[in-house]
GROMACS .gro file of C-alpha atoms in nm:
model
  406
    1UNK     CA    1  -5.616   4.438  -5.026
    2UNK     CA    2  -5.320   4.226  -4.981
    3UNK     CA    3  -4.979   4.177  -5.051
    4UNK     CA    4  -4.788   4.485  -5.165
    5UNK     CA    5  -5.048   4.668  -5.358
    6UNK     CA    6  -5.158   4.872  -5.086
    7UNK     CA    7  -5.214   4.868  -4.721
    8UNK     CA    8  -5.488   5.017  -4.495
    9UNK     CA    9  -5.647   5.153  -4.821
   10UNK     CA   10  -5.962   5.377  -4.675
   11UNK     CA   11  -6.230   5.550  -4.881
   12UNK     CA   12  -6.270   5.919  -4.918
   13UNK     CA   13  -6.537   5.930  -4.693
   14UNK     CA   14  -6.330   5.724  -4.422
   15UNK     CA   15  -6.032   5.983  -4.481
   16UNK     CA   16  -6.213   6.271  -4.447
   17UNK     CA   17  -6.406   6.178  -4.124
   18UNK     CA   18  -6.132   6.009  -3.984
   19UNK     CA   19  -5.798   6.165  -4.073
   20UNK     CA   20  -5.825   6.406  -3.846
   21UNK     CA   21  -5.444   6.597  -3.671
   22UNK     CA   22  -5.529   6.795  -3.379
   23UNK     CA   23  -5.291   7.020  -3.476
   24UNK     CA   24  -5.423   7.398  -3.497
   25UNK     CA   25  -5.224   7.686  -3.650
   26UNK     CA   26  -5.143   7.955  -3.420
   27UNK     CA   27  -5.356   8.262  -3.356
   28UNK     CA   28  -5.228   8.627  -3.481
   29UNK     CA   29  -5.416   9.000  -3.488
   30UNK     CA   30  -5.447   9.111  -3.818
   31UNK     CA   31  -5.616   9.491  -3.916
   32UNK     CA   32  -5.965   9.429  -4.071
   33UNK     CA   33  -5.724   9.516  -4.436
   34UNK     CA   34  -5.607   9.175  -4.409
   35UNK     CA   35  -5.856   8.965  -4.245
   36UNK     CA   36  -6.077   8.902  -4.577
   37UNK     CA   37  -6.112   8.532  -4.575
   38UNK     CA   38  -5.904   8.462  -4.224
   39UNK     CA   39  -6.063   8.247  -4.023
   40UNK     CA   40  -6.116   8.402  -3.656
   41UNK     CA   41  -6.007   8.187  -3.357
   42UNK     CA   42  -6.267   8.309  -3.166
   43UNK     CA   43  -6.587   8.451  -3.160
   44UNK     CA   44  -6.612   8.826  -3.177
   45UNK     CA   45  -6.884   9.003  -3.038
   46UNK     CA   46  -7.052   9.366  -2.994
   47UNK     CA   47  -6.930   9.612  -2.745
   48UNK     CA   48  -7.244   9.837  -2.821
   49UNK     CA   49  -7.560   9.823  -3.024
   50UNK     CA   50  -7.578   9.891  -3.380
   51UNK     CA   51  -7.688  10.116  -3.517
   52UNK     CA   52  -7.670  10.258  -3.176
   53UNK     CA   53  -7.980  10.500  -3.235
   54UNK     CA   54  -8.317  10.489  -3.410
   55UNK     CA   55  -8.282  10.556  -3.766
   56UNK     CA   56  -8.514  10.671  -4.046
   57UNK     CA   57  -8.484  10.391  -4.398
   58UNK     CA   58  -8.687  10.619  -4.562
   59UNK     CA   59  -8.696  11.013  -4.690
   60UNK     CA   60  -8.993  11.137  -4.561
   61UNK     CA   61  -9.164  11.277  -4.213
   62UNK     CA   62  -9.126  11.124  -3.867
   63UNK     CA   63  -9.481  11.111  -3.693
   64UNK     CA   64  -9.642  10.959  -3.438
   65UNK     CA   65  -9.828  10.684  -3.642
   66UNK     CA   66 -10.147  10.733  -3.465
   67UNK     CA   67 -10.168  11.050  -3.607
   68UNK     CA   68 -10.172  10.911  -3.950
   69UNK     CA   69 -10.454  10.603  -3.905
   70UNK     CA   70 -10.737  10.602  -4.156
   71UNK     CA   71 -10.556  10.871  -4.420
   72UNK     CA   72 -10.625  10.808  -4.770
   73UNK     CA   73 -10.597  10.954  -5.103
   74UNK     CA   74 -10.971  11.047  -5.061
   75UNK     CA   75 -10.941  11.126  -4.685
   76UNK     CA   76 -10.568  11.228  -4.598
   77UNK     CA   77 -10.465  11.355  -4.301
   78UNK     CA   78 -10.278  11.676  -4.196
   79UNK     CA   79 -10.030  11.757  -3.949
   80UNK     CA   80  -9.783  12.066  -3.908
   81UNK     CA   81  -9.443  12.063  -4.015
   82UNK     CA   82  -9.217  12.123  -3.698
   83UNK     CA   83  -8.896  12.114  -3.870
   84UNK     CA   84  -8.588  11.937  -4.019
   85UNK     CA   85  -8.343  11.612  -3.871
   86UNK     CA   86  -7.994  11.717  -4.032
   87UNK     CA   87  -7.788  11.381  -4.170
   88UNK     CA   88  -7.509  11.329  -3.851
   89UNK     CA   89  -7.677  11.563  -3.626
   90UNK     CA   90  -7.882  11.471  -3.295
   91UNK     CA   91  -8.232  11.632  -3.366
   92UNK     CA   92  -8.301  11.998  -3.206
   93UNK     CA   93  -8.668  11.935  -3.244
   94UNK     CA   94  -8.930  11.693  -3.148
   95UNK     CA   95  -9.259  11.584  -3.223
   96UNK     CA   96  -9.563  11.678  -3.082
   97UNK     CA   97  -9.954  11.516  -3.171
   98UNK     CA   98 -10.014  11.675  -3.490
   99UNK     CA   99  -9.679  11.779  -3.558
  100UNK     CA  100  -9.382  11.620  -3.811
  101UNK     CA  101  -9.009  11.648  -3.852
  102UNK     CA  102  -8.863  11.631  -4.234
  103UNK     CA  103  -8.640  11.329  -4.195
  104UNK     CA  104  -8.336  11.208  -4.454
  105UNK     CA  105  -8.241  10.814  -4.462
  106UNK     CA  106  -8.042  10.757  -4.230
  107UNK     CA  107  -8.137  11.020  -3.964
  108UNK     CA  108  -8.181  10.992  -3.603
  109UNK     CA  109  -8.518  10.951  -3.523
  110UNK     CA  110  -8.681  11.225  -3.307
  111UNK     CA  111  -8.798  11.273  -2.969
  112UNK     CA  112  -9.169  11.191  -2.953
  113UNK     CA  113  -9.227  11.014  -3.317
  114UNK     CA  114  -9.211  10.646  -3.358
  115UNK     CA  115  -9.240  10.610  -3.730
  116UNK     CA  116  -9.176  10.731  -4.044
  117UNK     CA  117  -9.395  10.818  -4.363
  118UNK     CA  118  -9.241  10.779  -4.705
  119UNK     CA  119  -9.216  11.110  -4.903
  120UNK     CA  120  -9.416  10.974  -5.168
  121UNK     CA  121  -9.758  10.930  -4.945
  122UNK     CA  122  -9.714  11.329  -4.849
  123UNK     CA  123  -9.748  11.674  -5.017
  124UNK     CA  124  -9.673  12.033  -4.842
  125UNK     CA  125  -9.995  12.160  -4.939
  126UNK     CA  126  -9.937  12.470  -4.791
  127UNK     CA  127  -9.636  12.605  -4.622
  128UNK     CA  128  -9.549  12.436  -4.271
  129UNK     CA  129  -9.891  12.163  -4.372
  130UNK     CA  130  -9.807  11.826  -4.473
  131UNK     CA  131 -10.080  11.601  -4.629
  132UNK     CA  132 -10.036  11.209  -4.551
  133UNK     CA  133 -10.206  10.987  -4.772
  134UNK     CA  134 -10.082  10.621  -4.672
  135UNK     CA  135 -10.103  10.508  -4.274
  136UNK     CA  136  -9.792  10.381  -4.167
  137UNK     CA  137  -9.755  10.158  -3.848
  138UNK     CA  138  -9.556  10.231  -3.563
  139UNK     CA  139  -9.181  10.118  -3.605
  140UNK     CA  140  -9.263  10.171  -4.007
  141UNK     CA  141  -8.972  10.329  -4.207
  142UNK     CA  142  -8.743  10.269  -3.853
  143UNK     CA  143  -8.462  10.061  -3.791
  144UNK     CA  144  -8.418  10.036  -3.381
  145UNK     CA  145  -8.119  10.094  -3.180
  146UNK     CA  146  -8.045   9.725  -3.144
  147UNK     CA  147  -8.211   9.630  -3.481
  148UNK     CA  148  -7.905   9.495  -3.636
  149UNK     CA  149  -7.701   9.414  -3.353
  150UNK     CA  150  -7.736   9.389  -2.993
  151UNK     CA  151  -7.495   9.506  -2.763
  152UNK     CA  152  -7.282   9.166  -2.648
  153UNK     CA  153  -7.436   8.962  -2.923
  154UNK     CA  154  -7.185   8.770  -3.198
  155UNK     CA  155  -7.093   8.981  -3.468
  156UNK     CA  156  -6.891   8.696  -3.622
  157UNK     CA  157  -6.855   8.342  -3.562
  158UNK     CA  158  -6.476   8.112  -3.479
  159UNK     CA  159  -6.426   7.883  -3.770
  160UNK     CA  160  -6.597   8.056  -4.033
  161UNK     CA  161  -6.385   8.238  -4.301
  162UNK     CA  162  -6.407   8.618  -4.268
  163UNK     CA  163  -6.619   8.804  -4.574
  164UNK     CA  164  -6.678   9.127  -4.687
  165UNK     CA  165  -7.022   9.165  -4.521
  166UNK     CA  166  -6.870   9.054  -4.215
  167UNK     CA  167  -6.538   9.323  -4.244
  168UNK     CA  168  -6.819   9.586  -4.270
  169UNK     CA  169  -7.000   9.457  -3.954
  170UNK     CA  170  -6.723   9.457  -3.770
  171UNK     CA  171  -6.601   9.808  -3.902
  172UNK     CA  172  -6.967   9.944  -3.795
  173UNK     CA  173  -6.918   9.770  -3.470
  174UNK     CA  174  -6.539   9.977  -3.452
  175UNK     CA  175  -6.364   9.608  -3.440
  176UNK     CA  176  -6.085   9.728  -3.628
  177UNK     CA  177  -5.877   9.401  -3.548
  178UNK     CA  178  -5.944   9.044  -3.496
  179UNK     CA  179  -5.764   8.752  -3.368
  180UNK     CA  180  -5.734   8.502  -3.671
  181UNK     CA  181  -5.546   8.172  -3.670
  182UNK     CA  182  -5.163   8.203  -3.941
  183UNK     CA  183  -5.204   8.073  -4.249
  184UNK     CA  184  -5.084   7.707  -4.271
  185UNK     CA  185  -4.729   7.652  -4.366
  186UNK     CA  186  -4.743   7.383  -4.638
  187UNK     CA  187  -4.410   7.249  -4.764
  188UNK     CA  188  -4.468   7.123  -5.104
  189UNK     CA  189  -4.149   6.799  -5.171
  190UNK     CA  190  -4.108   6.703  -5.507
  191UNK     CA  191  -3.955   6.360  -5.589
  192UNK     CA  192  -3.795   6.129  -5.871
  193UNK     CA  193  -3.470   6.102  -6.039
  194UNK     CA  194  -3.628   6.253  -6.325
  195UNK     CA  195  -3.800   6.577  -6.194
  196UNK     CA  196  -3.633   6.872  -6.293
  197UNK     CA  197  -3.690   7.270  -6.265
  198UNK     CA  198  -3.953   7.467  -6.458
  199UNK     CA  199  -3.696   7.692  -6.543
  200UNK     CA  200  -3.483   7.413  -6.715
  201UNK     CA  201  -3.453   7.535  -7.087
  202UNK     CA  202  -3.409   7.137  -7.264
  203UNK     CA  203  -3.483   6.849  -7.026
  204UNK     CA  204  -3.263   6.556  -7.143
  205UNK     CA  205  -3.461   6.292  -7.275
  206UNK     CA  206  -3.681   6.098  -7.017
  207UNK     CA  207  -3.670   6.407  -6.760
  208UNK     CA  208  -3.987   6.636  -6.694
  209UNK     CA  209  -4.061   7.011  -6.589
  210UNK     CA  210  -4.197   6.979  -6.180
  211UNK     CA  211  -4.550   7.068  -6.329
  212UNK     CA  212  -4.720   6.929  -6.005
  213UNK     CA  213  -4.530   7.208  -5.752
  214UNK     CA  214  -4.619   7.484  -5.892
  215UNK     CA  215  -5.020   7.365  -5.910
  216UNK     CA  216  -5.026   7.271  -5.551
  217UNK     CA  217  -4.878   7.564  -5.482
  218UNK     CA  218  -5.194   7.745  -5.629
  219UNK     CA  219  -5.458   7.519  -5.512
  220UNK     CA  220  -5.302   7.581  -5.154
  221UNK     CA  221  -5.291   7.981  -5.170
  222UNK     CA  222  -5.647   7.951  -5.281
  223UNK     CA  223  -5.749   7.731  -4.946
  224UNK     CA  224  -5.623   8.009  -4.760
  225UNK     CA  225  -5.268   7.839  -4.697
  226UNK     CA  226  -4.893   7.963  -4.741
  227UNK     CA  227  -4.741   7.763  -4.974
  228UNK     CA  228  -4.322   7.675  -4.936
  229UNK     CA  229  -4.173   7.511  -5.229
  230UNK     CA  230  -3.939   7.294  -5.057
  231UNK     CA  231  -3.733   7.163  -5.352
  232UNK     CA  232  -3.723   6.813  -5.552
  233UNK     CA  233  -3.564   6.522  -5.390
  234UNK     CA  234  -3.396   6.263  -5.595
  235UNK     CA  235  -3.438   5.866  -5.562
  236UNK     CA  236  -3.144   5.762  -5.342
  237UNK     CA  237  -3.225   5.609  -5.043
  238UNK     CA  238  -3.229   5.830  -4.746
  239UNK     CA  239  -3.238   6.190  -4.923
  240UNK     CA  240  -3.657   6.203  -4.900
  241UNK     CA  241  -3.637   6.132  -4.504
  242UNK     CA  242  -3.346   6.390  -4.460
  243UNK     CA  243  -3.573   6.612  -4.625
  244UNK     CA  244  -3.873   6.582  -4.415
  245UNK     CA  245  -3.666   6.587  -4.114
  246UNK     CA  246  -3.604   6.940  -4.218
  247UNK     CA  247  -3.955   7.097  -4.329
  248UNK     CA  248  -4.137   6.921  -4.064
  249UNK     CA  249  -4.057   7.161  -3.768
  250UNK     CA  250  -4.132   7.467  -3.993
  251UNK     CA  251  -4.513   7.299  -4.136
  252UNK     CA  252  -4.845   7.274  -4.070
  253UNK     CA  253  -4.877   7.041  -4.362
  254UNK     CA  254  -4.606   6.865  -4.581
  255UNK     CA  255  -4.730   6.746  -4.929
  256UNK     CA  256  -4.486   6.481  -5.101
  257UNK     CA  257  -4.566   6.487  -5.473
  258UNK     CA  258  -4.481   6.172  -5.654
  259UNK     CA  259  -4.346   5.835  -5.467
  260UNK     CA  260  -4.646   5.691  -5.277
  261UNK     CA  261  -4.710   5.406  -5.548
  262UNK     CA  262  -4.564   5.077  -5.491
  263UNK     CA  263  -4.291   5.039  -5.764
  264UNK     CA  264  -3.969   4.934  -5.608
  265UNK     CA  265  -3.815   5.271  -5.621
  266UNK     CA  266  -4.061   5.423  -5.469
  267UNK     CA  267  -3.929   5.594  -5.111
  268UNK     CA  268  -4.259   5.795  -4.963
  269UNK     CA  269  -4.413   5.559  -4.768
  270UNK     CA  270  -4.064   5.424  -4.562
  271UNK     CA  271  -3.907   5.783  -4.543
  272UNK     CA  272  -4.239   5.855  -4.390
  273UNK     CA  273  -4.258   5.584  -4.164
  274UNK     CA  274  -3.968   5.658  -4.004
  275UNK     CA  275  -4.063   5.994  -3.904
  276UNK     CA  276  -4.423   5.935  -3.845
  277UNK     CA  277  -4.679   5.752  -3.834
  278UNK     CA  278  -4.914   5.584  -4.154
  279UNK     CA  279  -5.269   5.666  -4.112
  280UNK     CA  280  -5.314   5.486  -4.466
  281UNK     CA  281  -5.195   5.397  -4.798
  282UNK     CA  282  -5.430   5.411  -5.052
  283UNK     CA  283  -5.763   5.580  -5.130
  284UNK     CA  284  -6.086   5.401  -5.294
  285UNK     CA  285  -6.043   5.752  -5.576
  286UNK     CA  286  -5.978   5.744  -5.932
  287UNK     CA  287  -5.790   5.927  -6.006
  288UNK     CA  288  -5.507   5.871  -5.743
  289UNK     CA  289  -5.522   5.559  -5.586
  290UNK     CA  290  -5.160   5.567  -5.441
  291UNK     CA  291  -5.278   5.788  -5.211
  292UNK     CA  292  -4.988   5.818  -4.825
  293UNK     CA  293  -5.218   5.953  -4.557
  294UNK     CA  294  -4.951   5.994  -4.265
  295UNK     CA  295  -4.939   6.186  -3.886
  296UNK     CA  296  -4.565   6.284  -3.810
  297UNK     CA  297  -4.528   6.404  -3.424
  298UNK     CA  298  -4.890   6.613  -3.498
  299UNK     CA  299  -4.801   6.725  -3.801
  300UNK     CA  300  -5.054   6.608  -4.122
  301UNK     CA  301  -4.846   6.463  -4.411
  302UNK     CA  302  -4.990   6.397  -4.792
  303UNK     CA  303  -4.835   6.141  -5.009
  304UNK     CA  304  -4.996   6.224  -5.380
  305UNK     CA  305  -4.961   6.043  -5.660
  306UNK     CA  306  -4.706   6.104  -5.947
  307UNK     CA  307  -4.948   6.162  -6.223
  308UNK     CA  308  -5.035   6.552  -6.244
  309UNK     CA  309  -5.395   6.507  -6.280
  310UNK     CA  310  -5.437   6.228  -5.957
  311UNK     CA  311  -5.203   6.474  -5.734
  312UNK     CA  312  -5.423   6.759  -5.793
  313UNK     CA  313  -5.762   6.580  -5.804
  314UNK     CA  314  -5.670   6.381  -5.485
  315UNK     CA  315  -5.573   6.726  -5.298
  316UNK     CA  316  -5.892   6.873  -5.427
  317UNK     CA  317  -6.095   6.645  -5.230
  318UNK     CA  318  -5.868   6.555  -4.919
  319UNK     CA  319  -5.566   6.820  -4.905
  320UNK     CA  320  -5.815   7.125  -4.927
  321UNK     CA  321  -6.062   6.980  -4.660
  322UNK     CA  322  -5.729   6.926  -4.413
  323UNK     CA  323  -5.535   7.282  -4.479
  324UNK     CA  324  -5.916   7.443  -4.411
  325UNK     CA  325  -5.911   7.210  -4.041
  326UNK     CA  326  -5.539   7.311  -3.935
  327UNK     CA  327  -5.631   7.692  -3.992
  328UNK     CA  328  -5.946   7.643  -3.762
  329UNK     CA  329  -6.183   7.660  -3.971
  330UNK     CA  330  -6.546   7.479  -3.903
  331UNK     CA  331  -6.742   7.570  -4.194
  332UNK     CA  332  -6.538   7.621  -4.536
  333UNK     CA  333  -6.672   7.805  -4.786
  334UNK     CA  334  -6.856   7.571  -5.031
  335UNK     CA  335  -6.724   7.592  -5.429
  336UNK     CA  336  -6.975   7.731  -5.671
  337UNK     CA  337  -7.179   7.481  -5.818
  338UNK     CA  338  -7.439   7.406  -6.127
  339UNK     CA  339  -7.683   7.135  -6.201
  340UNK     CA  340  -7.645   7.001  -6.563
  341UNK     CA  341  -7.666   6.659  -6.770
  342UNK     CA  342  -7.491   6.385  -6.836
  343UNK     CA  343  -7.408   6.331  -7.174
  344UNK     CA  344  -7.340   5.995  -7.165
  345UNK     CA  345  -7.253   5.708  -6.909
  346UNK     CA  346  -7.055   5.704  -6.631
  347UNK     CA  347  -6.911   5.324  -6.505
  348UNK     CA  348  -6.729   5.330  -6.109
  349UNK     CA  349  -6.688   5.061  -5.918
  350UNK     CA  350  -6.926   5.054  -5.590
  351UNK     CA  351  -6.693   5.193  -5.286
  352UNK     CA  352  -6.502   5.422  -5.486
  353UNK     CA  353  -6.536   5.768  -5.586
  354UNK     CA  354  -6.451   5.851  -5.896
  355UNK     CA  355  -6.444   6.267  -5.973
  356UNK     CA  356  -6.448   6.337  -6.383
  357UNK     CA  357  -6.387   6.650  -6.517
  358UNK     CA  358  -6.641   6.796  -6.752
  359UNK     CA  359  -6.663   7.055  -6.991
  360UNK     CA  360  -7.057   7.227  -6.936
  361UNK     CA  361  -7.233   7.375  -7.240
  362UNK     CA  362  -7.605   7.476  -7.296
  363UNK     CA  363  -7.678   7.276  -6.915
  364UNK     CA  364  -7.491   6.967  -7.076
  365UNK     CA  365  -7.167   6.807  -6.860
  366UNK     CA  366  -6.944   6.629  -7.150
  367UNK     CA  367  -6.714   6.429  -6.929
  368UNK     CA  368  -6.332   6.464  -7.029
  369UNK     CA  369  -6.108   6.163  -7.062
  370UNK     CA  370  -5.742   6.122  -7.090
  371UNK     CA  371  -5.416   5.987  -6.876
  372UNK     CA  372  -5.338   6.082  -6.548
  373UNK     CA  373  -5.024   6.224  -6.695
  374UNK     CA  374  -5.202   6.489  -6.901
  375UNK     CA  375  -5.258   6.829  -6.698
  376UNK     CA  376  -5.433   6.940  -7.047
  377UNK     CA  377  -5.757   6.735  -6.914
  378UNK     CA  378  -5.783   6.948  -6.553
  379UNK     CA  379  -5.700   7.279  -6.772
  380UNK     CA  380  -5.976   7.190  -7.010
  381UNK     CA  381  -6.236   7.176  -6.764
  382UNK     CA  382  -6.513   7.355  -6.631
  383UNK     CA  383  -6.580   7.135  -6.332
  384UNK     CA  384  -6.568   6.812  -6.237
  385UNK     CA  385  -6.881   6.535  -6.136
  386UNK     CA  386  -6.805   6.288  -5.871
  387UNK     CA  387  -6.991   5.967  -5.905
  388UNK     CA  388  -7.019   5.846  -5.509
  389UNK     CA  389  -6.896   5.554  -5.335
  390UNK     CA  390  -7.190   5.366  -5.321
  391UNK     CA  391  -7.288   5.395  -5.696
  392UNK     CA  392  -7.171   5.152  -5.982
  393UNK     CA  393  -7.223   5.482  -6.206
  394UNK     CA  394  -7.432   5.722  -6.339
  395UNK     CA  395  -7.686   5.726  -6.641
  396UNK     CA  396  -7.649   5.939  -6.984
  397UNK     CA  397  -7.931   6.218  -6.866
  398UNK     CA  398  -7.854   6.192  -6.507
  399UNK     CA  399  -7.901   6.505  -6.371
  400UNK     CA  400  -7.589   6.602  -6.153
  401UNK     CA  401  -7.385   6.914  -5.932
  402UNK     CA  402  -7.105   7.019  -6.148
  403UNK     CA  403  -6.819   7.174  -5.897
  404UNK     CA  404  -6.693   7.462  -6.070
  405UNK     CA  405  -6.388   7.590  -6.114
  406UNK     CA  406  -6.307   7.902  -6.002
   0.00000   0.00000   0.00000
């Protein structure tokens, strides 16, 4: 690309593996209450084994399982009922050859048996006489000691967002705090003479409600980040670098809605420039094309688009990936997902993604069209397709992943 149009334009795939700040949120302790979804800066491991003892999964008798080989219904074998395990009790009675202890789910297992039959293979035939009917092996109907975890081994990974299974490991472990890194700060800049306040009652002709803000500002809660409306910035020159010279020291991520195309008004990319660094201007995506990419002193900056729909679809695929890095996290958590069909064709251009938004009925993706002005289009989907970077489109029938809103 040459001239003005655009300058150091990457693809998506290029941005994502190689727009890549160093910069790390810091690390806080938070009570397992608010660590749902935190992303832990470093592993966290057992202090003892869990469950810690030998536990019955079954109502029914603890035995020594030889005493129970070859039983049958036609041939069952008998052994004397010893007594009872009580649920949260250590066992005042063990078992003997021949013998059995009545055991609940959950109970410790006794001294002496190393299984336990269901109570659906027994009978009490006779009082203090249990029959057995089914064999069970030994370790049946037993969870070990160190069955589920093993003293010292990980209970939860760094970089992986915290979930409920893994607050209840760590609660059964008695990890009742973990180190996690902050939430990311992101300041969210609006920009353009004629950008005013939601909460403006009759925008004068040729002005327009700061839709864009307020999205972002969801899309980054639901990453995991803090969002910080910092405030719309009008055209004159100088006002947008003023502005970032401000939220910078505060952020983990500044997001400049509006201002990164190439008209002459347009003041992202040299406010930017003279507070950071350009990683690149201009992503192979449609929507959002006039896409900043930009490193100031550490800190990640996003130029989006103007156009609603590009702003959000751009910081779908490349803002939610970043704000998931800065808070540490290795692994995020993938959005939920269904295979359908294409209703009809998709065009694209080879080296550029394009991501559609589609309705999905009945297993059927209807793509959605409409200008990138319209926020109706994003609020009208299910999903959205992405046709890849190396494809010149996809095929009425195609099979394809819808990513689904959540």
């Amino acid at each position: 690309m040459s001239g003005r149009e655009f300058f150091t334009a990457r693809t998506v795939t290029e941005a994502l593996a190689g727009f890549r700040p160093a910069h790390r949120t810091p690390v806080e302790d938070v009570p397992l209450a608010a660590a749902l979804h935190r992303v832990p800066a470093e592993p966290v491991t057992a202090p003892d084994p869990l469950p810690g003892f030998a536990r019955s999964t079954v109502d029914g008798y603890a035995v020594r399982a030889a005493d129970t080989y070859g039983a049958s219904d036609g041939l069952p074998s008998y052994v004397d009922l010893l007594g009872a395990v009580r649920m949260g009790e250590e066992p005042t009675v063990a078992v003997r050859p021949g013998g059995c202890v009545a055991m609940p789910t959950g109970g410790v297992l006794p001294a002496g048996a190393d299984a336990v039959v269901m109570v659906e293979y027994t009978a009490e035939t006779m009082p203090g006489t249990i029959e057995i009917t089914r064999p069970v092996a030994p370790g049946g109907g037993v969870v070990r000691a160190d069955e589920d975890v093993a003293a010292g081994a990980e209970l939860v990974p760094a970089g992986r967002p915290l979930r409920a299974p893994d607050l209840g490991l760590l609660a059964a472990a008695g990890v009742t705090n973990v180190a996690v890194h902050t939430r990311p700060r992101v300041a969210i800049i609006s920009t353009g003479d004629e950008v005013v306040p939601p909460q403006v009652r009759s925008p004068a002709p040729g002005q327009v409600r700061d839709a864009t803000a307020a999205a972002l500002a969801g899309l980054v809660a639901d990453a995991g980040g803090e969002p910080v409306l910092a405030g719309i910035v009008g055209d004159e020159p100088g006002a947008l670098k003023a502005r970032l010279t401000e939220v910078l020291p505060g952020s983990d991520l500044v997001v400049v809605s509006a201002g990164s195309s190439v008209g002459t008004r347009d003041e992202t990319a040299g406010a930017v420039a003279a507070v950071g660094e350009i990683w690149c201007h201009g992503l192979a995506i449609k929507p959002g094309k006039p896409t900043l990419l930009a490193d100031c002193g550490g800190i990640p900056l996003i130029g989006l688009p103007g156009n609603p729909l590009s702003a959000l679809v751009v910081f779908g695929q490349v803002g939610t990936p970043l704000l998931w890095r800065l808070s540490g996290c290795q692994r995020p958590p993938p959005s939920p997902s269904a295979r359908a069909r294409l209703s009809r064709d998709l065009a694209s251009a080879a080296g550029r993604l394009d991501v559609v938004q589609v309705t999905v009925r009945d297993g059927v993706a209807e793509p959605l069209f409409g200008p990138s002005a319209l926020l109706s289009v994003l609020t009208r989907a299910d999903g959205y397709v992405l046709v890849p970077e190396p494809a010149t489109g996809l095929d009425a029938g195609s099979e394809v992943e819808v990513v689904l809103y959540r």
